[in-house]
Coordinates of C-alpha atoms and ligand atoms in Angstrom, one line a residue:
M1 CA 0.0 0.0 0.0
D2 CA 1.0 3.6 -0.2
S3 CA 3.1 4.7 2.7
A4 CA 0.9 6.1 5.3
N5 CA 3.4 9.0 5.6
S6 CA 2.9 10.3 2.1
T7 CA -0.1 12.2 0.6
Q8 CA -3.0 10.0 -0.5
K9 CA -3.8 12.2 -3.4
R10 CA -3.9 10.4 -6.8
P11 CA -0.8 9.0 -8.4
P12 CA -1.6 9.1 -12.1
E13 CA -1.2 5.4 -12.8
Q14 CA -3.6 4.2 -10.1
N15 CA -6.7 6.2 -10.8
E16 CA -9.1 3.3 -10.5
R17 CA -8.5 3.4 -6.7
F18 CA -9.0 7.1 -6.5
D19 CA -12.0 9.3 -6.5
D20 CA -12.3 11.3 -9.8
L21 CA -13.8 14.4 -8.0
T22 CA -11.6 14.8 -5.0
G23 CA -8.5 12.8 -5.8
I24 CA -8.4 10.9 -2.5
Y25 CA -9.2 7.2 -2.3
N26 CA -12.6 6.0 -3.6
R27 CA -14.7 3.3 -2.0
Y28 CA -12.6 0.5 -3.5
G29 CA -9.3 2.2 -2.7
V30 CA -10.1 3.0 0.9
F31 CA -11.4 -0.6 1.6
S32 CA -8.1 -2.2 0.4
A33 CA -6.0 0.5 2.0
V34 CA -7.7 -0.1 5.4
E35 CA -7.2 -3.8 5.1
Q36 CA -3.5 -3.3 4.4
L37 CA -3.1 -0.8 7.2
L38 CA -4.5 -3.3 9.7
K39 CA -2.1 -6.0 8.4
D40 CA 0.9 -3.7 8.4
Y41 CA 0.3 -2.6 12.0
P42 CA -1.0 -5.6 13.9
D43 CA -0.3 -4.1 17.4
Q44 CA -1.7 -0.6 16.7
Q45 CA -5.2 0.2 17.9
F46 CA -7.3 1.9 15.1
C47 CA -10.6 3.7 14.9
L48 CA -12.8 4.2 11.9
I49 CA -14.6 7.5 11.5
Y50 CA -17.6 7.7 9.1
W51 CA -18.4 11.3 8.2
N52 CA -21.5 12.8 6.6
I53 CA -22.5 16.4 5.8
R54 CA -25.8 17.3 7.3
K55 CA -28.5 18.4 4.9
F56 CA -26.0 18.2 2.0
R57 CA -29.0 17.8 -0.4
I58 CA -30.3 21.2 0.6
T59 CA -26.9 22.8 0.1
N60 CA -26.9 21.3 -3.4
D61 CA -30.4 22.7 -4.1
L62 CA -29.4 26.1 -2.7
F63 CA -26.0 26.6 -4.3
G64 CA -26.2 24.2 -7.2
W65 CA -24.3 20.9 -7.9
N66 CA -21.2 22.8 -9.0
A67 CA -20.9 24.4 -5.6
G68 CA -21.7 21.0 -4.0
D69 CA -18.7 19.5 -5.8
K70 CA -16.5 22.3 -4.8
I71 CA -17.5 21.8 -1.1
L72 CA -16.6 18.1 -1.4
V73 CA -13.2 18.9 -3.0
R74 CA -12.5 21.5 -0.3
W75 CA -13.4 19.0 2.4
A76 CA -11.2 16.3 1.0
K77 CA -8.4 18.8 0.8
N78 CA -8.9 19.6 4.5
I79 CA -8.8 15.9 5.5
D80 CA -5.7 15.4 3.3
E81 CA -3.9 18.3 4.9
L82 CA -4.6 17.1 8.4
L83 CA -3.8 13.4 7.8
H84 CA -1.4 13.0 5.0
D85 CA 1.6 12.8 7.2
K86 CA -0.1 10.6 9.8
L87 CA -0.5 6.9 10.1
A88 CA -3.9 7.0 8.6
V89 CA -6.1 6.1 5.6
Y90 CA -9.0 8.1 4.3
G91 CA -11.3 8.4 1.3
R92 CA -14.7 9.3 -0.1
L93 CA -17.2 6.4 -0.3
E94 CA -19.8 8.1 -2.3
L95 CA -21.8 11.4 -2.3
D96 CA -21.0 13.2 0.9
N97 CA -19.8 10.2 2.9
F98 CA -16.1 10.2 3.8
V99 CA -14.2 7.7 6.0
C100 CA -11.0 7.9 7.9
C101 CA -9.0 5.2 9.7
V102 CA -6.8 6.6 12.3
P103 CA -4.9 5.4 15.4
E104 CA -7.0 5.5 18.5
S105 CA -4.5 7.9 20.1
F106 CA -5.4 10.4 17.4
I107 CA -8.9 10.7 18.9
E108 CA -7.6 11.5 22.4
N109 CA -7.5 15.2 22.0
N110 CA -10.0 17.4 20.3
E111 CA -7.8 18.2 17.3
W112 CA -9.4 15.3 15.4
T113 CA -12.7 17.2 15.2
K114 CA -11.1 19.6 12.8
L115 CA -11.5 16.8 10.2
G116 CA -15.2 17.6 10.2
E117 CA -14.9 21.4 9.6
I118 CA -16.3 22.4 6.2
S119 CA -17.0 25.8 4.9
Y120 CA -18.1 27.3 1.6
T121 CA -17.2 30.8 0.4
T122 CA -19.1 32.7 -2.2
D123 CA -18.6 36.3 -3.4
E124 CA -21.0 37.4 -0.7
A125 CA -20.4 35.3 2.3
K126 CA -18.8 32.3 4.0
Y127 CA -21.1 29.5 5.0
N128 CA -20.2 26.9 7.6
L129 CA -21.6 23.5 6.9
Y130 CA -22.2 21.0 9.6
S131 CA -21.0 17.4 9.5
C132 CA -21.5 14.5 11.9
C133 CA -19.7 11.2 12.3
G134 CA -19.8 7.8 13.8
L135 CA -16.7 6.2 15.4
Y136 CA -15.9 2.5 15.6
K137 CA -13.0 1.2 17.6
I138 CA -11.7 -1.7 15.5
T139 CA -11.8 -4.5 18.1
D140 CA -12.4 -7.4 15.8
R141 CA -9.9 -7.4 13.0
T142 CA -11.4 -10.6 11.4
L143 CA -14.5 -8.6 10.3
P144 CA -14.7 -7.6 6.7
V145 CA -13.8 -3.9 6.3
A146 CA -17.3 -3.3 4.9
D147 CA -18.8 -4.4 8.2
M148 CA -16.5 -2.1 10.1
M149 CA -17.6 0.8 8.0
N150 CA -21.2 -0.1 8.5
K151 CA -20.7 -0.1 12.3
A152 CA -19.2 3.4 12.1
R153 CA -22.1 4.4 9.8
A154 CA -24.7 2.9 12.2
A155 CA -23.3 5.1 15.0
M156 CA -23.4 8.2 12.7
E157 CA -27.1 7.4 11.8
T158 CA -28.1 7.7 15.4
I159 CA -27.1 11.4 15.6
K160 CA -27.8 12.5 12.0
D161 CA -30.8 14.6 13.0
N162 CA -29.3 15.8 16.3
Y163 CA -27.5 19.0 15.7
M164 CA -26.2 19.1 19.3
C165 CA -24.0 16.0 18.7
L166 CA -21.0 16.0 16.5
Y167 CA -20.1 12.3 16.9
A168 CA -21.3 9.0 18.5
W169 CA -19.4 5.9 19.4
Y170 CA -20.6 2.6 18.0
D171 CA -22.2 0.0 20.4
D172 CA -23.7 -3.3 19.6
K173 CA -27.3 -2.1 20.0
M174 CA -26.7 0.1 17.0
W175 CA -25.6 -2.9 14.9
N176 CA -28.7 -4.8 15.9
A177 CA -30.8 -1.8 14.9
L178 CA -29.1 -1.7 11.5
L179 CA -29.7 -5.4 11.0
E180 CA -33.4 -4.9 12.0
E181 CA -33.6 -2.0 9.5
Q182 CA -32.2 -4.2 6.7
R183 CA -34.7 -6.9 7.6
M184 CA -37.6 -4.5 7.5
N185 CA -36.5 -3.2 4.2
S186 CA -36.3 -6.6 2.7
E187 CA -39.8 -7.5 4.0
F188 CA -41.6 -4.3 2.9
K189 CA -42.8 -5.3 -0.6
N190 CA -44.2 -8.5 0.6
A191 CA -45.9 -6.8 3.6
I192 CA -47.6 -4.4 1.2
A193 CA -48.7 -7.2 -1.1
E194 CA -50.1 -9.2 1.9
K195 CA -51.8 -6.2 3.4
Q196 CA -49.9 -6.5 6.7
F197 CA -50.1 -2.8 7.2
K198 CA -53.3 -1.9 8.9
V199 CA -54.9 1.5 9.3
Y200 CA -56.0 2.4 12.8
Y201 CA -58.3 5.3 13.5
Q202 CA -58.1 7.7 16.4
P203 CA -61.2 9.8 16.9
I204 CA -61.0 13.6 17.3
C205 CA -63.7 15.2 19.4
R206 CA -65.4 18.5 19.7
A207 CA -63.8 20.1 22.8
S208 CA -67.1 21.6 24.1
D209 CA -68.9 18.2 24.5
G210 CA -66.6 15.5 23.4
L211 CA -68.6 14.4 20.4
V212 CA -66.7 12.6 17.6
I213 CA -66.3 15.0 14.7
S214 CA -63.3 13.6 12.9
A215 CA -60.5 11.0 13.1
E216 CA -56.9 10.5 12.3
A217 CA -55.6 7.6 10.3
L218 CA -52.5 6.0 11.9
V219 CA -50.7 3.1 10.3
R220 CA -49.5 -0.1 12.1
W221 CA -47.5 -3.0 10.8
V222 CA -49.2 -6.2 11.9
H223 CA -46.2 -8.5 11.4
P224 CA -46.8 -12.2 11.1
V225 CA -44.0 -13.0 13.6
K226 CA -43.3 -9.8 15.5
G227 CA -46.9 -8.8 16.0
L228 CA -47.9 -5.1 16.1
I229 CA -45.1 -2.8 15.2
P230 CA -45.7 1.0 15.9
P231 CA -45.1 3.5 13.1
D232 CA -42.2 5.2 14.8
S233 CA -40.2 2.0 14.3
F234 CA -40.6 1.9 10.5
I235 CA -41.6 5.3 9.2
P236 CA -38.2 7.0 9.7
L237 CA -36.6 4.1 7.9
F238 CA -39.1 4.1 5.0
E239 CA -38.6 7.9 4.7
K240 CA -34.9 7.2 4.2
N241 CA -35.3 4.7 1.4
G242 CA -38.4 6.1 -0.3
F243 CA -40.8 3.3 0.6
I244 CA -42.8 5.8 2.6
S245 CA -44.3 7.1 -0.6
I246 CA -45.8 3.6 -1.4
L247 CA -46.9 3.1 2.2
D248 CA -48.6 6.5 2.5
R249 CA -50.5 6.0 -0.8
Y250 CA -51.6 2.6 0.5
V251 CA -52.9 4.2 3.7
W252 CA -54.7 7.0 1.8
N253 CA -56.3 4.5 -0.5
E254 CA -57.5 2.4 2.5
V255 CA -59.0 5.5 4.2
C256 CA -60.8 6.6 1.0
A257 CA -62.1 3.0 0.5
T258 CA -63.5 3.1 4.1
Q259 CA -65.2 6.4 3.4
Q260 CA -66.6 5.2 0.1
A261 CA -68.0 2.1 1.7
R262 CA -69.8 4.1 4.3
L263 CA -71.3 6.5 1.7
D264 CA -72.2 3.7 -0.7
Q265 CA -74.2 2.1 2.1
G266 CA -76.0 5.4 2.8
L267 CA -74.3 5.7 6.2
E268 CA -72.8 8.7 8.0
T269 CA -69.1 9.3 8.3
V270 CA -66.7 12.0 9.5
P271 CA -63.7 13.6 7.7
I272 CA -60.5 11.6 8.3
S273 CA -57.1 13.1 8.3
I274 CA -54.1 11.4 6.9
N275 CA -50.4 12.0 7.5
V276 CA -48.2 13.2 4.7
S277 CA -44.5 12.5 5.2
R278 CA -42.1 15.4 5.0
V279 CA -40.3 13.7 2.1
E280 CA -43.4 13.8 0.0
F281 CA -42.8 17.5 -0.5
Y282 CA -40.0 16.6 -2.9
N283 CA -42.6 14.7 -5.0
P284 CA -44.2 17.0 -7.6
N285 CA -47.1 14.6 -8.0
L286 CA -48.3 14.8 -4.4
C287 CA -51.4 17.0 -4.9
D288 CA -52.5 15.2 -8.1
D289 CA -52.0 11.8 -6.5
L290 CA -54.3 12.9 -3.6
R291 CA -56.9 14.3 -5.9
N292 CA -56.8 11.1 -8.1
I293 CA -57.2 8.8 -5.1
V294 CA -60.2 10.8 -3.8
K295 CA -61.7 10.9 -7.3
S296 CA -61.3 7.2 -7.9
H297 CA -63.2 6.5 -4.7
R298 CA -65.9 9.1 -5.7
I299 CA -65.6 10.9 -2.4
S300 CA -65.5 14.6 -1.7
P301 CA -62.1 16.0 -0.8
E302 CA -63.7 17.3 2.4
L303 CA -63.7 13.8 3.7
L304 CA -59.9 13.5 3.5
K305 CA -57.9 16.1 5.5
I306 CA -54.2 16.5 5.0
E307 CA -51.8 16.6 7.9
I308 CA -48.4 18.1 7.2
T309 CA -45.7 18.5 9.9
E310 CA -44.0 21.7 10.7
S311 CA -40.7 20.0 10.1
A312 CA -41.7 19.6 6.4
Y313 CA -42.1 23.4 6.3
A314 CA -38.8 24.0 8.0
D315 CA -37.1 21.7 5.4
N316 CA -38.7 23.1 2.3
P317 CA -40.9 26.2 2.9
I318 CA -41.4 27.3 -0.7
Q319 CA -42.5 23.9 -1.8
V320 CA -44.8 23.4 1.2
L321 CA -46.4 26.8 0.5
E322 CA -47.1 25.9 -3.1
T323 CA -48.4 22.5 -2.1
V324 CA -50.8 23.9 0.5
K325 CA -52.2 26.4 -2.1
K326 CA -52.8 23.7 -4.6
L327 CA -54.4 21.3 -2.1
H328 CA -56.8 24.2 -1.2
S329 CA -57.7 24.7 -4.8
Y330 CA -58.5 21.0 -5.0
G331 CA -60.9 21.3 -2.0
F332 CA -58.7 19.8 0.7
S333 CA -58.2 21.2 4.2
V334 CA -54.7 21.3 5.5
L335 CA -53.7 20.7 9.1
M336 CA -50.4 21.7 10.6
D337 CA -49.3 18.8 12.7
D338 CA -47.0 18.8 15.8
F339 CA -47.2 22.6 16.0
G340 CA -44.7 23.9 18.5
S341 CA -42.5 20.8 18.5
G342 CA -39.4 22.5 17.5
Y343 CA -38.6 24.2 14.3
S344 CA -41.6 26.3 13.9
S345 CA -42.0 30.0 14.5
L346 CA -45.2 31.8 14.9
N347 CA -44.1 33.7 11.9
M348 CA -44.7 30.7 9.8
L349 CA -48.5 31.0 10.5
K350 CA -48.5 34.3 8.8
D351 CA -47.1 32.9 5.6
L352 CA -48.7 29.5 5.4
P353 CA -52.4 29.4 4.7
I354 CA -53.3 26.4 6.8
D355 CA -56.8 25.6 8.1
V356 CA -56.2 23.8 11.4
L357 CA -53.4 23.9 13.9
K358 CA -52.7 20.7 15.7
I359 CA -50.8 21.5 18.9
D360 CA -48.1 19.2 19.8
M361 CA -48.8 16.9 22.7
R362 CA -45.6 17.8 24.5
F363 CA -47.3 21.0 25.7
L364 CA -49.5 18.9 28.0
D365 CA -46.5 16.9 29.4
N366 CA -46.5 17.5 33.2
F367 CA -49.7 19.4 32.9
G368 CA -50.4 21.2 36.2
K369 CA -46.7 21.2 37.0
N370 CA -45.1 23.0 34.1
Q371 CA -46.7 26.4 34.3
K372 CA -44.5 27.8 31.5
A373 CA -45.6 25.3 28.9
V374 CA -49.3 26.1 29.8
I375 CA -48.7 29.8 29.3
V376 CA -47.1 29.2 25.9
L377 CA -50.0 26.9 25.0
E378 CA -52.5 29.4 26.0
S379 CA -50.9 32.2 23.9
I380 CA -50.7 29.9 20.9
I381 CA -54.4 29.2 21.2
R382 CA -55.2 32.9 21.5
L383 CA -53.0 33.8 18.5
A384 CA -54.6 31.0 16.4
K385 CA -58.0 32.4 17.3
W386 CA -57.0 35.8 16.1
M387 CA -55.9 34.2 12.8
K388 CA -59.2 32.3 12.6
L389 CA -57.5 29.0 12.7
N390 CA -59.2 25.9 14.1
I391 CA -57.2 24.3 16.9
V392 CA -56.9 20.6 17.8
S393 CA -55.0 19.7 21.0
E394 CA -53.3 16.3 20.8
G395 CA -52.4 14.0 23.7
V396 CA -55.3 14.8 26.0
E397 CA -55.0 12.2 28.8
T398 CA -57.0 13.6 31.7
Q399 CA -60.2 15.3 32.6
S400 CA -58.4 18.3 34.0
E401 CA -56.5 18.7 30.7
W402 CA -59.8 18.6 28.9
D403 CA -61.4 21.1 31.3
Y404 CA -58.5 23.4 30.8
L405 CA -58.6 23.2 27.0
R406 CA -62.3 23.9 27.0
S407 CA -61.8 26.9 29.2
V408 CA -59.3 28.5 26.7
E409 CA -61.7 27.7 23.8
C410 CA -59.6 25.1 22.1
D411 CA -61.9 23.7 19.3
S412 CA -61.1 20.0 19.2
V413 CA -59.3 17.4 21.3
Q414 CA -57.6 14.1 20.6
G415 CA -56.0 11.8 23.1
Y416 CA -56.2 8.6 25.1
Y417 CA -58.7 10.3 27.5
F418 CA -61.3 10.1 24.8
Y419 CA -60.2 7.2 22.5
K420 CA -57.0 5.4 21.7
P421 CA -56.2 4.6 18.0
M422 CA -58.5 1.6 17.1
P423 CA -58.7 -0.9 14.3
Q424 CA -61.1 -0.2 11.5
E425 CA -63.9 -2.5 12.6
S426 CA -64.1 -0.8 16.0
F427 CA -64.0 2.6 14.4
I428 CA -66.9 1.7 12.1
E429 CA -68.9 0.5 15.1
L430 CA -68.2 3.7 16.9
L431 CA -69.3 5.7 13.8
D432 CA -72.6 3.8 13.9
K433 CA -73.1 4.7 17.5
V434 CA -72.1 8.3 17.1
A435 CA -74.5 8.7 14.1
E436 CA -77.5 7.8 16.4
H437 CA -76.8 10.9 18.5
S438 CA -75.3 13.5 16.2
V439 CA -76.2 13.0 12.6
D440 CA -75.9 16.7 11.9
L441 CA -72.2 16.6 12.6
M442 CA -71.6 13.9 10.0
F443 CA -71.4 13.6 6.3
R444 CA -73.4 11.3 4.2
S445 CA -73.8 10.7 0.5
L446 CA -76.1 12.9 -1.5
P447 CA -79.6 11.4 -1.7
E448 CA -80.7 14.4 -3.8
L449 CA -78.2 13.4 -6.4
D450 CA -80.3 10.8 -8.2
D451 CA -78.3 8.3 -10.2
T452 CA -79.9 9.3 -13.5
I453 CA -78.4 12.8 -13.3
L454 CA -75.0 11.4 -12.6
E455 CA -75.2 9.0 -15.5
V456 CA -76.3 11.8 -17.8
F457 CA -73.3 13.7 -16.9
H458 CA -70.7 11.0 -16.7
Q459 CA -71.6 8.5 -19.4
S460 CA -72.1 9.9 -22.8
N461 CA -73.7 6.8 -24.4
T462 CA -76.8 6.4 -22.2
K463 CA -80.3 7.2 -23.5
E464 CA -80.6 9.9 -20.9
S465 CA -77.4 11.4 -21.9
I466 CA -78.2 11.6 -25.6
L467 CA -81.5 13.2 -24.7
F468 CA -79.7 15.8 -22.5
Y469 CA -77.1 16.7 -25.1
S470 CA -79.6 17.1 -27.9
M471 CA -82.1 19.1 -25.9
L472 CA -82.7 22.5 -27.4
N473 CA -82.4 24.3 -24.1
G474 CA -78.9 25.3 -23.1
M475 CA -78.1 23.3 -20.0
G476 CA -75.1 22.3 -17.9
L477 CA -73.7 21.1 -14.6
L478 CA -71.7 23.5 -12.4
E479 CA -69.4 22.7 -9.5
Q480 CA -68.6 25.0 -6.7
C481 CA -65.5 24.1 -4.8
G482 CA -64.5 26.5 -2.1
D483 CA -64.4 29.9 -3.8
N484 CA -64.1 28.4 -7.3
V485 CA -66.9 27.8 -9.7
E486 CA -66.3 25.5 -12.7
L487 CA -68.4 24.2 -15.6
L488 CA -68.3 20.4 -15.6
R489 CA -70.6 19.5 -18.5
V490 CA -72.7 21.4 -20.9
N491 CA -75.0 20.3 -23.8
R492 CA -75.3 21.4 -27.4
G493 CA -78.0 23.9 -26.5
Y494 CA -75.5 25.7 -24.3
Y495 CA -73.1 26.3 -27.1
E496 CA -76.0 27.6 -29.3
A497 CA -77.0 30.0 -26.5
V498 CA -73.5 31.2 -25.7
Y499 CA -71.7 31.0 -29.1
N500 CA -74.6 31.0 -31.5
S501 CA -73.1 27.8 -32.9
A502 CA -73.1 24.1 -32.3
K503 CA -69.7 23.4 -31.0
S504 CA -68.4 19.9 -30.1
E505 CA -70.8 18.4 -27.7
N506 CA -70.2 16.4 -24.5
Q507 CA -67.1 18.4 -23.6
I508 CA -65.7 18.9 -20.1
L509 CA -64.7 22.5 -19.8
N510 CA -63.1 22.8 -16.4
V511 CA -62.5 26.5 -16.8
P512 CA -62.8 28.4 -13.6
F513 CA -64.9 31.5 -13.7
E514 CA -63.3 34.8 -12.9
D515 CA -64.6 37.9 -11.1
P516 CA -67.1 39.6 -11.4
E517 CA -68.9 36.5 -12.8
R518 CA -67.4 34.2 -10.1
S519 CA -68.7 36.3 -7.2
L520 CA -72.1 36.6 -8.7
L521 CA -72.3 32.8 -9.3
L522 CA -71.0 32.1 -5.8
E523 CA -73.7 34.2 -4.3
Q524 CA -76.4 32.6 -6.4
C525 CA -75.1 29.2 -5.6
R526 CA -75.2 29.9 -1.9
T527 CA -78.8 31.2 -2.1
A528 CA -79.9 28.2 -4.2
R529 CA -78.3 25.8 -1.7
E530 CA -79.7 27.5 1.4
T531 CA -83.2 28.0 0.1
N532 CA -83.4 24.9 -2.1
Q533 CA -85.2 27.1 -4.7
V534 CA -84.4 27.7 -8.3
Q535 CA -82.5 31.0 -8.7
R536 CA -83.1 33.2 -11.7
F537 CA -80.6 35.8 -12.7
Q538 CA -78.9 37.5 -15.6
L539 CA -75.2 37.1 -16.3
H540 CA -72.9 39.1 -18.5
H541 CA -70.8 36.1 -19.5
K542 CA -67.2 36.5 -20.8
R543 CA -66.6 34.0 -23.6
E544 CA -63.3 32.3 -24.2
D545 CA -62.4 34.8 -26.9
G546 CA -62.9 37.7 -24.6
T547 CA -66.2 38.9 -26.0
Y548 CA -69.4 39.1 -23.8
V549 CA -72.9 37.8 -24.1
W550 CA -76.0 38.4 -21.9
L551 CA -77.6 35.2 -20.5
A552 CA -80.6 34.5 -18.4
V553 CA -79.7 31.7 -16.0
K554 CA -81.8 29.4 -13.9
L555 CA -79.8 27.5 -11.3
R556 CA -80.8 24.7 -9.0
Y557 CA -78.8 23.0 -6.2
L558 CA -78.4 19.3 -6.6
G559 CA -76.4 18.3 -3.6
G560 CA -73.1 18.5 -1.7
S561 CA -71.8 20.6 1.2
P562 CA -70.9 24.2 1.7
Q563 CA -67.4 23.4 0.6
R564 CA -68.2 21.5 -2.5
A565 CA -71.6 21.3 -4.3
L566 CA -73.2 20.5 -7.6
Y567 CA -75.7 22.6 -9.4
I568 CA -77.7 22.2 -12.6
F569 CA -78.5 25.2 -14.7
S570 CA -80.2 26.3 -17.9
V571 CA -79.2 29.4 -20.0
D572 CA -81.1 31.5 -22.6
N573 CA -79.4 34.0 -24.8
I574 CA -81.0 37.5 -24.1
E575 CA -78.6 39.5 -26.1
S576 CA -81.3 40.9 -28.4
Q577 CA -83.6 41.9 -25.5
K578 CA -80.7 43.6 -23.8
N579 CA -79.7 45.4 -27.0
A580 CA -83.3 46.4 -27.6
G581 CA -83.5 47.7 -24.0
Q582 CA -80.4 49.8 -24.5
A583 CA -81.6 51.1 -27.8
Q584 CA -84.7 52.6 -26.2
Ligands
LIG1 P1 -48.7 11.9 15.0 O1 -49.1 12.3 13.6 O2 -48.3 13.1 15.8 O3 -49.8 11.0 15.6 C1 -50.2 11.1 17.0 C2 -49.5 10.1 17.8 O4 -49.8 10.3 19.2 C3 -50.0 8.7 17.5 O5 -48.9 7.8 17.7 C4 -51.0 8.4 18.6 O6 -51.2 7.1 18.9 C5 -50.3 9.1 19.7 N1 -51.3 9.6 20.7 C6 -52.6 10.0 20.5 N2 -53.2 10.3 21.7 C7 -52.2 10.2 22.7 C8 -52.2 10.5 24.1 O7 -53.2 10.9 24.7 N3 -51.0 10.2 24.7 C9 -49.9 9.8 24.1 N4 -48.8 9.6 24.8 N5 -49.9 9.5 22.7 C10 -51.0 9.7 22.0 P2 -48.6 6.6 16.6 O8 -49.8 6.1 16.1 O9 -47.6 5.7 17.3 O10 -47.9 7.4 15.4 C11 -46.6 8.1 15.6 C12 -46.3 8.9 14.4 O11 -46.1 8.1 13.3 C13 -47.4 9.9 14.1 O12 -47.4 11.0 14.9 C14 -47.0 10.2 12.6 O13 -46.0 11.2 12.6 C15 -46.4 8.9 12.2 N6 -47.5 8.2 11.4 C16 -48.4 7.4 11.8 N7 -49.1 6.9 10.7 C17 -48.6 7.4 9.6 C18 -48.8 7.3 8.2 O14 -49.8 6.6 7.7 N8 -48.0 8.0 7.4 C19 -47.0 8.8 7.8 N9 -46.2 9.4 6.9 N10 -46.7 8.9 9.1 C20 -47.5 8.2 10.0
LIG2 CA1 -50.6 13.4 12.6
LIG3 CA1 -49.1 15.1 15.9

């Protein structure tokens, strides 16, 4: 091997053992160099250090890959300068993972931590990056070098998210945890296929009287050998390797299927919130996936609420903001989970248009003893009230906590005092019971929306549909979703009334109306819904080409809820009457 006393930068003829980017050993090079070092110095005690840059991905996003590369080169240079004249071996394994093998004595004073110092200088400023590492004292030299590295890595993994810790020493528990992780990873696909993941439901209650008004879906792994595994044991792992995206979609589908089954049987249900992992915010399809899942189960987006964590916002604020806006436009409510658990600032509330704040359960830890936490909790609730946000307090375990939360006008409560998370069957039984007492709080399918009407609008080849499209009167179906109004379907008569021509029929338009038409339509929709009477009004409609036409509209409410509802309407062209009126 190379003498440990000379630089380990690339000699030109040996480049297959050296990293193209940084010039120090690559994975292959460092493995064989460590092996050799241990052989050459059998009486020397060595340590392996496994380094990683915290949030390197974000650095790359922020400054670009070029800058990322420069940082890695700079770091390798730093390590090389500090170690090239020592009895040591070092290299880059891949990405931002570096490894050093040094004598144990090297770790005895704090000098060694300089190995982890990384900075990046731009024209404007100097940025310090934070690294962390795991240390493994090589006690068993018979182990393959790969296992030694994995042990050091296992130690590093335990502190990766803990900014207060620069390093951790390996112990055997970490190794077992790593093996367990590998086992879970290898079992995942089969577990999904065999439906070993079960959705549990924890009811959320109205704070004033404890009535069930909603629920949260929480996943469990019912393992054939190990039994019930809680989500904290596998979600962080599946967030690391990307399986979370499969698992979350599985959960969302199960929840929607539960909702659909209730509605199809004509039974009541409540909105159910689902958890969206923070890593999902790197997935551009998130919102559309949610919308498609809801659509495929023919349920209203009001029945599926979206919980995002404040750590997701801390990671990726711009993306989270965009996502929340889009989810709103699709009709979903968004809940901010674990609020106050760490990263958040109250400032965030000003920027992020969420609907509900879920206050972290740690505020209720030591309730009655920790006066400070209670004061903070109270001021958060007061502030949220000012911002017209709904508040759910999590982790309510006692009557006195509930009493207190009611007294400060918290809206909803969730916790073991009311219900623990329960399997689907028990939740369904509970819904049946709740429905007997408080039907008005619950959602049900739309009996007014008779099947024929739906067929007319969704299947173009039925008798009814042909009749509808060829009817002389201009007619259509309008959807109001939050503050948006969209045309879903119109018939041939509609085109004749609006464009004086028979355009292609059976078309879905999906064009949202703009103000002032939007406001007028929203108002008429509201009255039609509240009074259940046909509304008659005139509309100065802006066509696609920017020209205007006067229409007389009749609008009738078909069904839905204040957030999302369907209306049927007819239109007559009254352009000539209007012109005649103006001419007089
Ligand atoms: P979370 O979203 O904050 O969920 C609330 C957790 O608090 C649940 O733990 C629930 O069982 C527990 N809890 C509820 N009431 C009380 C109480 O009164 N006292 C105490 N001590 N705990 C209470 P669980 O089910 O173990 O879930 C843990 C975390 O795992 C969840 O925290 C959530 O972050 C994550 N998670 C669960 N299911 C899913 C899922 O389907 N997808 C994703 N991405 N994450 C999930
Ligand atoms: Ca949650
Ligand atoms: Ca929570």
